[in-house]
Structure formats: C-alpha cells, structure tokens
Tab-separated table of C-alpha atoms in Angstrom:
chain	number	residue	atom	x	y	z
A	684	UNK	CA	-68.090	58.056	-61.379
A	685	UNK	CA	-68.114	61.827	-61.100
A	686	UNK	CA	-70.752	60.772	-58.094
A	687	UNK	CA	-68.451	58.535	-56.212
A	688	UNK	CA	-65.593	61.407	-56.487
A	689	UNK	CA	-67.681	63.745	-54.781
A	690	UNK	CA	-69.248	61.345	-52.690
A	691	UNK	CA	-65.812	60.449	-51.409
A	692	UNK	CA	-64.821	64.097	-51.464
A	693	UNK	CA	-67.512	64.677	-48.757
A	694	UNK	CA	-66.324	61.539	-47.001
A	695	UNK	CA	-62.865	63.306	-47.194
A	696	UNK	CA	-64.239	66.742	-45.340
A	697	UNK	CA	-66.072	64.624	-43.179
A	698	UNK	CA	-63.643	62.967	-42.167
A	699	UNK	CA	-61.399	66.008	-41.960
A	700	UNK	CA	-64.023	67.603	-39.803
A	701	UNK	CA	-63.957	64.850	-36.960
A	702	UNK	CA	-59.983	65.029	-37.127
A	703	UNK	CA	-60.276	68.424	-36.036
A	704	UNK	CA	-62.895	68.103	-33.667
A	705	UNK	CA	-61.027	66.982	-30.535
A	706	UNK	CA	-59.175	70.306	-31.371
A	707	UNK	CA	-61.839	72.031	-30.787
A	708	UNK	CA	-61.740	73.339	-27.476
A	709	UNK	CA	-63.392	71.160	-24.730
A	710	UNK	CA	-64.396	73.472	-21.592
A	711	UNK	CA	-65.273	73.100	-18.203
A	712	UNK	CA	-66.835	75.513	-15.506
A	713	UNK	CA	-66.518	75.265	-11.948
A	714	UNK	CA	-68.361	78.811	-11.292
A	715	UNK	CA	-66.025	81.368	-12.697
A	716	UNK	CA	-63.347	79.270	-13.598
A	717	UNK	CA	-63.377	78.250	-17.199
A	718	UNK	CA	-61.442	75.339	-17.951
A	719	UNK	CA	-60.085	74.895	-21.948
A	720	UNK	CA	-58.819	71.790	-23.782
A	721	UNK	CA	-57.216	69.843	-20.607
A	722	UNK	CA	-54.860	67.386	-22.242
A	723	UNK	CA	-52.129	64.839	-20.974
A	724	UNK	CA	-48.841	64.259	-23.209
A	725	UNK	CA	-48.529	60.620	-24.373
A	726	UNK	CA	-45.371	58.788	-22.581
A	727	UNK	CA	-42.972	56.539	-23.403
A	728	UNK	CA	-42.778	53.337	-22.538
A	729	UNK	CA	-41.560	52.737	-19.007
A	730	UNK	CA	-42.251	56.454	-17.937
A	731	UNK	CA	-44.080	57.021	-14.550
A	732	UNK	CA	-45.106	60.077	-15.089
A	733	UNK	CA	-47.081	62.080	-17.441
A	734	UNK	CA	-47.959	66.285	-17.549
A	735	UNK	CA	-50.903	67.726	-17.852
A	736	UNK	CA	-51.848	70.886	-19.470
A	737	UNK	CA	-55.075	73.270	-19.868
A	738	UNK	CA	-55.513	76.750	-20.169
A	739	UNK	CA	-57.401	78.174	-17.257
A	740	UNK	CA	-59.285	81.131	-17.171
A	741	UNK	CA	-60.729	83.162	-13.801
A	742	UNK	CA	-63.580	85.494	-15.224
A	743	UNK	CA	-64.398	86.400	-11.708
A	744	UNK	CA	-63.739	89.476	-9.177
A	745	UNK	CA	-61.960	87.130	-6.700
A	746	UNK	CA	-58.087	85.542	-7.201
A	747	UNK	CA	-58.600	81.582	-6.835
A	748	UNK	CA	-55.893	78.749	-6.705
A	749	UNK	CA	-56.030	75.193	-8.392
A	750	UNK	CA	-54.681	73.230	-5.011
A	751	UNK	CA	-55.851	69.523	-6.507
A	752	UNK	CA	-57.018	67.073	-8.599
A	753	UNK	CA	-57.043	63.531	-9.850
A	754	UNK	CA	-57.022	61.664	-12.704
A	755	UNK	CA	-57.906	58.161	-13.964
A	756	UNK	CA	-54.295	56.830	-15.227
A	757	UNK	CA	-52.356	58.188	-11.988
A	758	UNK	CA	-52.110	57.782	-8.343
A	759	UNK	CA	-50.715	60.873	-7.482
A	760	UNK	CA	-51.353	64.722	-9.055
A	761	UNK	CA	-48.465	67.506	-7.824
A	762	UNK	CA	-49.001	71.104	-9.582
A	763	UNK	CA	-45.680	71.568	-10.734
A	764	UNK	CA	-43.388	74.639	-12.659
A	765	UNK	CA	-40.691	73.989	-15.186
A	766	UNK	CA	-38.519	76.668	-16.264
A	767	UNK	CA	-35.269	77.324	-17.632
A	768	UNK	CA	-32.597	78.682	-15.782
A	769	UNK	CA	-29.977	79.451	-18.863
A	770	UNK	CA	-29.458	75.843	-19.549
A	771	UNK	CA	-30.609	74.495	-16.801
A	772	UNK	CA	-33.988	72.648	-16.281
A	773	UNK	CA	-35.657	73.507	-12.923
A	774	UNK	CA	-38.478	71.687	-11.767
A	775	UNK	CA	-40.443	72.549	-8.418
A	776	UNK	CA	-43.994	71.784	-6.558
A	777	UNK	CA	-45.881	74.540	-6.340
A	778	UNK	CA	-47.120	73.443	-2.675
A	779	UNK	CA	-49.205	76.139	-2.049
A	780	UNK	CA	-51.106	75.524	-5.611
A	781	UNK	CA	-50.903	77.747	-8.652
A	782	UNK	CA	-52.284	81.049	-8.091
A	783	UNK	CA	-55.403	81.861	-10.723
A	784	UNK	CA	-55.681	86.043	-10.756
A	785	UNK	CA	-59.285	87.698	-11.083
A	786	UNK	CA	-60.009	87.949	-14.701
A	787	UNK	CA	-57.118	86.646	-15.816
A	788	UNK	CA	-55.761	83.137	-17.201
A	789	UNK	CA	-53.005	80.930	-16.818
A	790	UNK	CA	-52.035	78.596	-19.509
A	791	UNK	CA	-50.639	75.266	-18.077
A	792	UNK	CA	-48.248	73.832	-20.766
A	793	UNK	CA	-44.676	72.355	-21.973
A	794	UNK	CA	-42.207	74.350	-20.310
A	795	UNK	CA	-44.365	76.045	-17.720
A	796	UNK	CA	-46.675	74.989	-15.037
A	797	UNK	CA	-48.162	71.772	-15.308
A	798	UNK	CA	-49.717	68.468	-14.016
A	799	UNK	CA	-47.705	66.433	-12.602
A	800	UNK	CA	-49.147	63.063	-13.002
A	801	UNK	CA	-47.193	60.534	-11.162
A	802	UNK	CA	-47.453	56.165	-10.284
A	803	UNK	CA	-49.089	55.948	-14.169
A	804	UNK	CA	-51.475	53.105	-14.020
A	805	UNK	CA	-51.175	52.573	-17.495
A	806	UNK	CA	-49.635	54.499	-20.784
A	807	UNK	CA	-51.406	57.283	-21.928
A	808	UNK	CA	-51.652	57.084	-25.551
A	809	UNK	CA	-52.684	59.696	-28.262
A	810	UNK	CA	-56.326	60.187	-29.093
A	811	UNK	CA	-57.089	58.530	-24.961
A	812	UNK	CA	-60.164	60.301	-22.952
A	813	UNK	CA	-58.993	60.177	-19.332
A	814	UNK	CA	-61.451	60.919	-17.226
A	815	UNK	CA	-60.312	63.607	-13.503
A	816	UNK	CA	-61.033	66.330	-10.862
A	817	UNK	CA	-59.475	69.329	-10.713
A	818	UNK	CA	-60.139	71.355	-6.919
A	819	UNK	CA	-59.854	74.896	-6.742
A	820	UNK	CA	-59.370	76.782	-3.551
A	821	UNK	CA	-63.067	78.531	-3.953
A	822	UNK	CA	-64.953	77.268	-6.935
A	823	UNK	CA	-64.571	74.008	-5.449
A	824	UNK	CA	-64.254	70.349	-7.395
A	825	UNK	CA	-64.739	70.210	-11.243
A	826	UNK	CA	-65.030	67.157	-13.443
A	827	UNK	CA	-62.917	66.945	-16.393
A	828	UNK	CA	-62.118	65.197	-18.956
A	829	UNK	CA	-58.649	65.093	-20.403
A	830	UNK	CA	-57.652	64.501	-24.255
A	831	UNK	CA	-54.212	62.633	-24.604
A	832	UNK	CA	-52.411	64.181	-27.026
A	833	UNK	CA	-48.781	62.969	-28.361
A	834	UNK	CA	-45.523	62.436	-27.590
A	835	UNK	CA	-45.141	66.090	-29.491
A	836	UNK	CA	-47.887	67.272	-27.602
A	837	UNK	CA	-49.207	69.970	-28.337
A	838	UNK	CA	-46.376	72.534	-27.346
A	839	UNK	CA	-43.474	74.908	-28.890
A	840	UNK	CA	-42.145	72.281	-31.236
A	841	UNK	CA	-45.533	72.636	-33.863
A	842	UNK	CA	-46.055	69.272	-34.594
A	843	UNK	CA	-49.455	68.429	-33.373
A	844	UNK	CA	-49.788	65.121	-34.224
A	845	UNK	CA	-48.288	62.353	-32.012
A	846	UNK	CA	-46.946	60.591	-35.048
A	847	UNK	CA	-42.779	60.253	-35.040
B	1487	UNK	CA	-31.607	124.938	-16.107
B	1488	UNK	CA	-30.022	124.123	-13.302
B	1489	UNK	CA	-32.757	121.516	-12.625
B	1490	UNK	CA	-32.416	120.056	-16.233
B	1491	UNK	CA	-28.535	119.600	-15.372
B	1492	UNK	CA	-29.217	118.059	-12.470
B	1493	UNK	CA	-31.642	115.500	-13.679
B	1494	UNK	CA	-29.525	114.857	-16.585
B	1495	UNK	CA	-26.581	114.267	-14.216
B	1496	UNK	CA	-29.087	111.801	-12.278
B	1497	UNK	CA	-29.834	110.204	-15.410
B	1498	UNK	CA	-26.382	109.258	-16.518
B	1499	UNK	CA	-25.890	108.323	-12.825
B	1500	UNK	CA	-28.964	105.818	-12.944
B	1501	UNK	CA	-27.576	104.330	-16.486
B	1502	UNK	CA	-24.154	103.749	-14.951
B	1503	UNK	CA	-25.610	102.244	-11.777
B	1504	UNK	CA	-28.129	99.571	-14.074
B	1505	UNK	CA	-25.364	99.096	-16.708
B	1506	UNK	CA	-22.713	97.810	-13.657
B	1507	UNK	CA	-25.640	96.050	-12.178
B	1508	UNK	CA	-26.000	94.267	-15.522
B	1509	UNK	CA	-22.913	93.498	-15.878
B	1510	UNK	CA	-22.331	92.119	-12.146
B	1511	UNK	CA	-25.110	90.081	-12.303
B	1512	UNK	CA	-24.748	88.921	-15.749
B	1513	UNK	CA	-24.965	84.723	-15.418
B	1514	UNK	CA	-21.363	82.778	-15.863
B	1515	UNK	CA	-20.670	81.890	-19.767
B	1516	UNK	CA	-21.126	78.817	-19.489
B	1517	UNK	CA	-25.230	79.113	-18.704
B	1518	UNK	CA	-26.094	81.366	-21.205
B	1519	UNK	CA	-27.736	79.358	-24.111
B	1520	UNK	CA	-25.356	78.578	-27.453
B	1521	UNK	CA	-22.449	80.453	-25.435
B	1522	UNK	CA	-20.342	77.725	-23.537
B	1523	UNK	CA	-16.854	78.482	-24.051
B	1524	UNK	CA	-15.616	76.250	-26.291
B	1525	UNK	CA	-12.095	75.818	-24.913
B	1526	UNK	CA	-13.061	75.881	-20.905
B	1527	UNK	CA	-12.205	71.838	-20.838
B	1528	UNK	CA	-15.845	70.603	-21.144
B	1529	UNK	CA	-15.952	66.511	-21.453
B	1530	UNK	CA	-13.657	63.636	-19.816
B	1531	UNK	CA	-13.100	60.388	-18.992
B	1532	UNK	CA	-16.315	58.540	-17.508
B	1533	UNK	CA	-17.573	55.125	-17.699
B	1534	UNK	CA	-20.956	53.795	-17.454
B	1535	UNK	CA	-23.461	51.107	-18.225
B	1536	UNK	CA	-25.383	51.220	-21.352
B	1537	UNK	CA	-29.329	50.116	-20.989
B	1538	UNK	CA	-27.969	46.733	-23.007
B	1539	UNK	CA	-26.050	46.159	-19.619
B	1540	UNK	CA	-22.738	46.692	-20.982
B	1541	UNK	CA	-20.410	48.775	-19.954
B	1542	UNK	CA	-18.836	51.669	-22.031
B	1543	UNK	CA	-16.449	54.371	-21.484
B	1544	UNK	CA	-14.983	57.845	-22.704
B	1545	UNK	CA	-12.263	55.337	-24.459
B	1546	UNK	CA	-14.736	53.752	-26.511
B	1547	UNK	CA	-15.728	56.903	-28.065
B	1548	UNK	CA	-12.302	58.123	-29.148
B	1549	UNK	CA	-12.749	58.983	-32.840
B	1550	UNK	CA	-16.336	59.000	-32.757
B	1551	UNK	CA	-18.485	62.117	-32.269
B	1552	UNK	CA	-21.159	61.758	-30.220
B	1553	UNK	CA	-24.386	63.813	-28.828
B	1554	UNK	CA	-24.692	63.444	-24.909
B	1555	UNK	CA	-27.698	64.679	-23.091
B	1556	UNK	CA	-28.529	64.058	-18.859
B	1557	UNK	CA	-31.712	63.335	-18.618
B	1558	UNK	CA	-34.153	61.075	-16.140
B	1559	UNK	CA	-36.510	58.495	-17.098
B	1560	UNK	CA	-39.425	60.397	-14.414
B	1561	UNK	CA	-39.026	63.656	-16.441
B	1562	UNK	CA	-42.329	64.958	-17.890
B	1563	UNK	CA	-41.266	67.397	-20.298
B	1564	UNK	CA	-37.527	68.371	-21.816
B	1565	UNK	CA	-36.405	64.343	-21.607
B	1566	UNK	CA	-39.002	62.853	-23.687
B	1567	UNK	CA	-39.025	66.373	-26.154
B	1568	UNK	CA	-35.242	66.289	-26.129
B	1569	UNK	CA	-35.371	63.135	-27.103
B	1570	UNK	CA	-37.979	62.708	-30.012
B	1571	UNK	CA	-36.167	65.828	-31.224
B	1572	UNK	CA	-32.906	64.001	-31.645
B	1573	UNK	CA	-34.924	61.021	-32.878
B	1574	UNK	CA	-36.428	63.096	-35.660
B	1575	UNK	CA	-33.011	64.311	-36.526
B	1576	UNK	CA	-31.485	60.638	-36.725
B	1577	UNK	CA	-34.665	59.688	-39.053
B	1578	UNK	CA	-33.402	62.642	-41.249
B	1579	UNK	CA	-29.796	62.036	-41.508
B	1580	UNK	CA	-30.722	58.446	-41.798
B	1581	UNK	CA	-27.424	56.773	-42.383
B	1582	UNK	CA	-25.318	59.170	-41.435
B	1583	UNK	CA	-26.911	59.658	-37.993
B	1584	UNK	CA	-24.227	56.081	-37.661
B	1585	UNK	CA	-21.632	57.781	-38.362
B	1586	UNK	CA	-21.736	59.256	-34.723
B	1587	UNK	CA	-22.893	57.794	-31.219
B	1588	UNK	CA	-26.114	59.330	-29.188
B	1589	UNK	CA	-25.652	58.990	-25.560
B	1590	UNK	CA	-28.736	59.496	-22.427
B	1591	UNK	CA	-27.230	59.872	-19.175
B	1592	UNK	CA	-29.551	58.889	-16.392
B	1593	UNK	CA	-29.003	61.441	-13.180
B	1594	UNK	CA	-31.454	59.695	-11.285
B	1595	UNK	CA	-29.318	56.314	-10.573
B	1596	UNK	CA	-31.984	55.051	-8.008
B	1597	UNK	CA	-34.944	54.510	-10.564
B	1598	UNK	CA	-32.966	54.846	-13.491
B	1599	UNK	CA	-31.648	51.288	-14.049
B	1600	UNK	CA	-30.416	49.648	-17.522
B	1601	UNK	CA	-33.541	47.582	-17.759
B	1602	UNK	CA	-35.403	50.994	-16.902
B	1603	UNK	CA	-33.604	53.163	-19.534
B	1604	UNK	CA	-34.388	50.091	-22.172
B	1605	UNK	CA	-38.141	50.503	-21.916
B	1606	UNK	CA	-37.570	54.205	-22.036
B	1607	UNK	CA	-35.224	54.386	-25.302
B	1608	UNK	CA	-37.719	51.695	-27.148
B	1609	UNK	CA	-39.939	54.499	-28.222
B	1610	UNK	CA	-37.256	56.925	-29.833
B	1611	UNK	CA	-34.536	55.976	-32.086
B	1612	UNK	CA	-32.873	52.845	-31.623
B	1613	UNK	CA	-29.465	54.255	-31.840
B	1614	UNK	CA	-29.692	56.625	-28.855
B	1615	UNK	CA	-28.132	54.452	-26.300
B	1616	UNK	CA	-28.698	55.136	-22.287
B	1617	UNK	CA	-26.544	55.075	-19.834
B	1618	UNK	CA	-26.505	54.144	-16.051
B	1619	UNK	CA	-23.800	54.817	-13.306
B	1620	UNK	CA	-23.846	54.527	-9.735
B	1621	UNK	CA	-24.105	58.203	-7.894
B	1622	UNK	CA	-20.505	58.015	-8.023
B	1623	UNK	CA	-19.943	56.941	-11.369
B	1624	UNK	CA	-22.736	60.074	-12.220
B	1625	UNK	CA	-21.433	62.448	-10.230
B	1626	UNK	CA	-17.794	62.253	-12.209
B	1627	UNK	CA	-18.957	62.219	-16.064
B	1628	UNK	CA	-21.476	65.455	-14.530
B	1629	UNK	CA	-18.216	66.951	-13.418
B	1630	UNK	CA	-16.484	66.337	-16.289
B	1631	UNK	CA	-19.147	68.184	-18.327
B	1632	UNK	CA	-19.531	70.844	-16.328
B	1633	UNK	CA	-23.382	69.973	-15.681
B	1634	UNK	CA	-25.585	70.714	-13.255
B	1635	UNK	CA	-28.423	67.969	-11.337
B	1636	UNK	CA	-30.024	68.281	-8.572
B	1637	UNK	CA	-32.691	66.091	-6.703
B	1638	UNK	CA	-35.505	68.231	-5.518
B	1639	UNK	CA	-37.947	66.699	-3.272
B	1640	UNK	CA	-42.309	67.175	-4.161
B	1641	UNK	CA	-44.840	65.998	-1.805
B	1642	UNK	CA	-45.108	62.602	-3.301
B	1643	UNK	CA	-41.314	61.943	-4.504
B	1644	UNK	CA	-39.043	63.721	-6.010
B	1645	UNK	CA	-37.732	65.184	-9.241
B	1646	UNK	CA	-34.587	66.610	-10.608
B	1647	UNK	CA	-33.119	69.898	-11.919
B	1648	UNK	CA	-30.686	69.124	-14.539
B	1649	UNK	CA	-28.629	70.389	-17.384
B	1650	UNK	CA	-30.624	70.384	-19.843
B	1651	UNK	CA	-28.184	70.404	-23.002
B	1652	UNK	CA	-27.252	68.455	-25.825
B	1653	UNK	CA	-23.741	68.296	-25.674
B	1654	UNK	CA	-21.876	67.700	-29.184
B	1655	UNK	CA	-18.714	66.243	-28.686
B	1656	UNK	CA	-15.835	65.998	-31.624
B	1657	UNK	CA	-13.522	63.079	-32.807
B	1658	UNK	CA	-11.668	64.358	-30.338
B	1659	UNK	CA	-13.480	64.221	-27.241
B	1660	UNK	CA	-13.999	67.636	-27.025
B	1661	UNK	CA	-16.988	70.197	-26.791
B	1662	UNK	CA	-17.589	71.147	-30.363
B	1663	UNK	CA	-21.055	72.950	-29.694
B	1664	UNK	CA	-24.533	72.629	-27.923
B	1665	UNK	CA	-28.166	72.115	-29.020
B	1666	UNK	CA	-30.398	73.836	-26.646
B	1667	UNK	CA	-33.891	73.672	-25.630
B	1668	UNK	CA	-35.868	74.182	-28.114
B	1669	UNK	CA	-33.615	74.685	-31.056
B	1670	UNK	CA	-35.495	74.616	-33.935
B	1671	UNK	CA	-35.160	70.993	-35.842
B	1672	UNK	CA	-33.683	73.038	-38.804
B	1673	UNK	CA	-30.628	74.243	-36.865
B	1674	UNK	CA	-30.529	70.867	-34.717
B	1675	UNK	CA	-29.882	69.336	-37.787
B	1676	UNK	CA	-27.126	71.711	-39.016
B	1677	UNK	CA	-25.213	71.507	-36.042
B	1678	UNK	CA	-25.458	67.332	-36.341
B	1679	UNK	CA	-24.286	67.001	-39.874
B	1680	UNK	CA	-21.757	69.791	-39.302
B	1681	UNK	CA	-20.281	67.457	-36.144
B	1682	UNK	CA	-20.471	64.115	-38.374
B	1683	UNK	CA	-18.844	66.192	-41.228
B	1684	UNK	CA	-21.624	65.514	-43.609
C-alpha cells in the first residue's frame, strides 16, 4: 500500500515533470541569433489567422532584421506590431522587417510585435508542434519549431494553460 | 549669482514650456483608458444582423444592459483575448451574466459574415452574440459610439485598427463605463455585476 502511494507519487512528479517540459525553453541558432520558445496562440474556430511569438536574442556585434519565414499551418507570414493607441488597437506590417539590435533582444508577444500567420490551413490547437523557417537579413534561414500554446496564450492575462 | 539666477529663470522657463506642451498635446478624453466622459452622448440607435441571421436593433435592447465590443473575426490578438475574457466573466456570474446581453460587432463587413461570426463565437460563451452590418449599417452604430476602425492594408491583405473597448451600456441605453484592455478579470467582473445590479 504505502508502496503504491509512493509509487504513484513518483508517477505524479513524473508526470508533473513532462507537463513542464514544453515550458522549458526550446532554442534555435542561426549564428548569433538565438531563438527562445517560438510558440503560435491556439484560434478559434473559423479564424484565419493565428500570431506567433518568440523571444529573439542578437548576441552579435552586428544589428540584424527577421525579414521572413514560414510555417506549416499558414500560407502567408507578415511581421506585424500591435499597440495601443489610448483605446485604440493599431495594427501595422512592419515591411521592412523587425529590426534585431547587436546584443540585444526583442521579445515577440501579445500586444507587441508578432507573427502574423495568415490563410490557416488548419486550427492550431494547444500542445501542436508546427514545424517553420524564420529568415534573417544576415544569419540567413533557421528551422524552427513552434509550440502551440492556448487560446490564453501565454501573455499578460497569466493563465498559461489553454483550458477556458 | 547672477548665473544661478539666470539658470534658475531658464529652469522655470523650460518647466512652463514642457508643462503647456503637456497639456496641448494631452490626447482628447475620450482616448484615455477608463476616462470617457460619461455624459458626451456615447451609444444610439443601430441595427444589425446577429450571427443567428436575425436581425436586432438598439430597440431591442431597451431595458437591458448590455457589453458591446468591435472586433474582427481576422484579429490575432485583443478579439480572441477580449473575448475569452468576457467569456470567463459570464462563466463566473453564471446566471446572472443573463440578466444582460453581450454584443461583437464585426468592422470588417467583407469577411465578417453571420455564418462567419457563428464559427467564431462557438468557442467562447454562447451568450455573446455577433453582429454583422453592411459598411453602412457599421459605419452608423461606430458613429454612434464614438469608435474608431480603420482598414489598413499588409502585403498579403489587410487588417484593421479598431476601438478596442468594451463598452457597458445601462438600462437605459447609455454609456455606464468601459472595460479596457487588459483589465484585470477581478475588476472586469466588478464593473459587470455593478452594470447588471448584482
């Protein structure tokens, strides 16, 4: 008896463990880019689009842009900016790509920069791998791979779990 | 001294200058956050057609608060957030959350149709009901609440800059308050069950 309890206990922390693993932050390099966590919010049903968010560091001497990228669940990728204007929502393209300063990072996420994932060929759900590129103006073409996270994502509001 | 009196002089000059600069650039009222002015005639008559195809109007509210929010379907970010937000809220007040309508407005009326906004709404609450107009039929209830949209072309399409407000409207058809971008759920909540009366 006392066996099975702890037996299940450990279950219980193993099982803990590999819920917290995809927290753990995934990283990519694409020479001195370094690449954390990239993750897509899940969407509603019917939505065409979906953001994408990472946290992006440049370790190197040089400034470098993220211009590109794909992914696996949409046809077309934009580099976008939210803000707020008082209470307006403002939404642009950032056409020239979003500027990556030398040794410094840019965190893509809800109500900031982000993906703009557009023509979804399916719905992203929570706990999806979806497989993409991103292009940067000199490190060149990284693979990534992209955690959906959901509906809450994984932004200001705290919940991280995509359960509602 | 004289130098001291001078710079102080320059000082005072500078603080005047940046205080009148503050206060000339200072946005209108009406866009800073919690601040609308209550009584500066926000809400009206509109009419529209809910994502159950039917159509319903500012008369079919009367004695009925409601929550109204413009929002678009294509929206990546403060849509689907606004609207799980609200969602969470209705799950809390449960019953009560009845007592009161919850209204989408599309401003993008050229993907945004009823079938559209039905897909949409099936993931949040099922008592948030969206609503559809023709760009004429959008353009008057945006005018009538004072809100702002505007279509703003990317490379691939096109996306919108909109109001992005919960507006909480009284028995009476009339602005009672505002939930902003991320209001905490706590004081979302507050504001709801003070507008029901609960």
């Amino acid at each position: 008896m006392g066996s099975a309890v702890r037996h299940a206990s450990i279950a219980a922390i193993g099982l803990g463990l590999l819920a917290y693993a995809p927290a753990l932050a995934q990283e990519f390099k694409a020479g001195p880019i370094r690449i954390e966590a990239p993750w897509i919010r899940a969407t509603p049903a019917g939505a065409q689009v979906a953001g994408g968010y990472m946290k992006i560091e440049n370790t190197g001497k040089d400034a470098d842009r993220l211009v590109g990228g794909s992914t696996g669940i949409a046809g077309k990728f934009e580099i976008h900016e939210m803000k707020m204007s008082g209470t307006i929502m403002k939404m642009r393209e950032l056409d020239k790509g979003l500027e990556l300063p030398a040794g410094g990072s840019v965190e893509l996420k809800p109500g900031s920069y982000h993906l703009m994932l557009m023509d979804l060929k399916g719905q992203p759900k929570a706990g999806d791998k979806i497989k993409g590129t991103l292009v940067f103006e000199k490190a060149g073409k990284v693979d990534v791979e992209y955690t959906v996270r959901g509906l809450a994502g994984g932004g200001h509001s705290g919940h991280g779990s995509g359960k509602h | 001294m004289r130098v001291i009196r001078i710079a102080a002089w320059v000082s005072v000059a500078a603080f005047i200058l940046a205080a009148g600069a503050v206060y000339v650039l200072r946005p209108n009222l009406g866009a800073i956050p919690g601040q609308l002015p209550l009584a500066a005639g926000i809400g009206g008559p509109f009419e529209l057609t809910t994502h159950e195809g039917k159509r319903l109007s500012s008369a079919d509210l009367a004695g009925t608060p409601f929550a109204l929010f413009f929002g678009f379907t294509h929206c990546p970010d403060v849509c689907p957030t606004t609207m799980l937000e609200l969602s969470n809220a209705m799950k809390a007040l449960g019953a009560d959350a009845d007592r009161m309508r919850f209204l989408f407005v599309s401003v993008d009326p050229e993907r945004d149709t009823p079938e559209q906004l039905k897909l949409y709404l099936s993931n949040f609450d099922p008592r948030i009901t969206g609503l559809a107009g023709t760009p004429q039929e959008i353009a008057a209830v945006a005018k009538a609440y004072r809100a702002i949209y505007e279509k703003v072309p990317t490379k691939d399409g096109y996306t919108y800059n909109h109001t992005a407000l919960v507006y909480l409207m009284g028995r009476d058809g009339r602005l009672v308050g505002t939930i902003n971008y991320q209001e905490s759920a706590e004081a979302q909540l507050k504001k709801l069950r003070r507008l029901i009366g609960v």
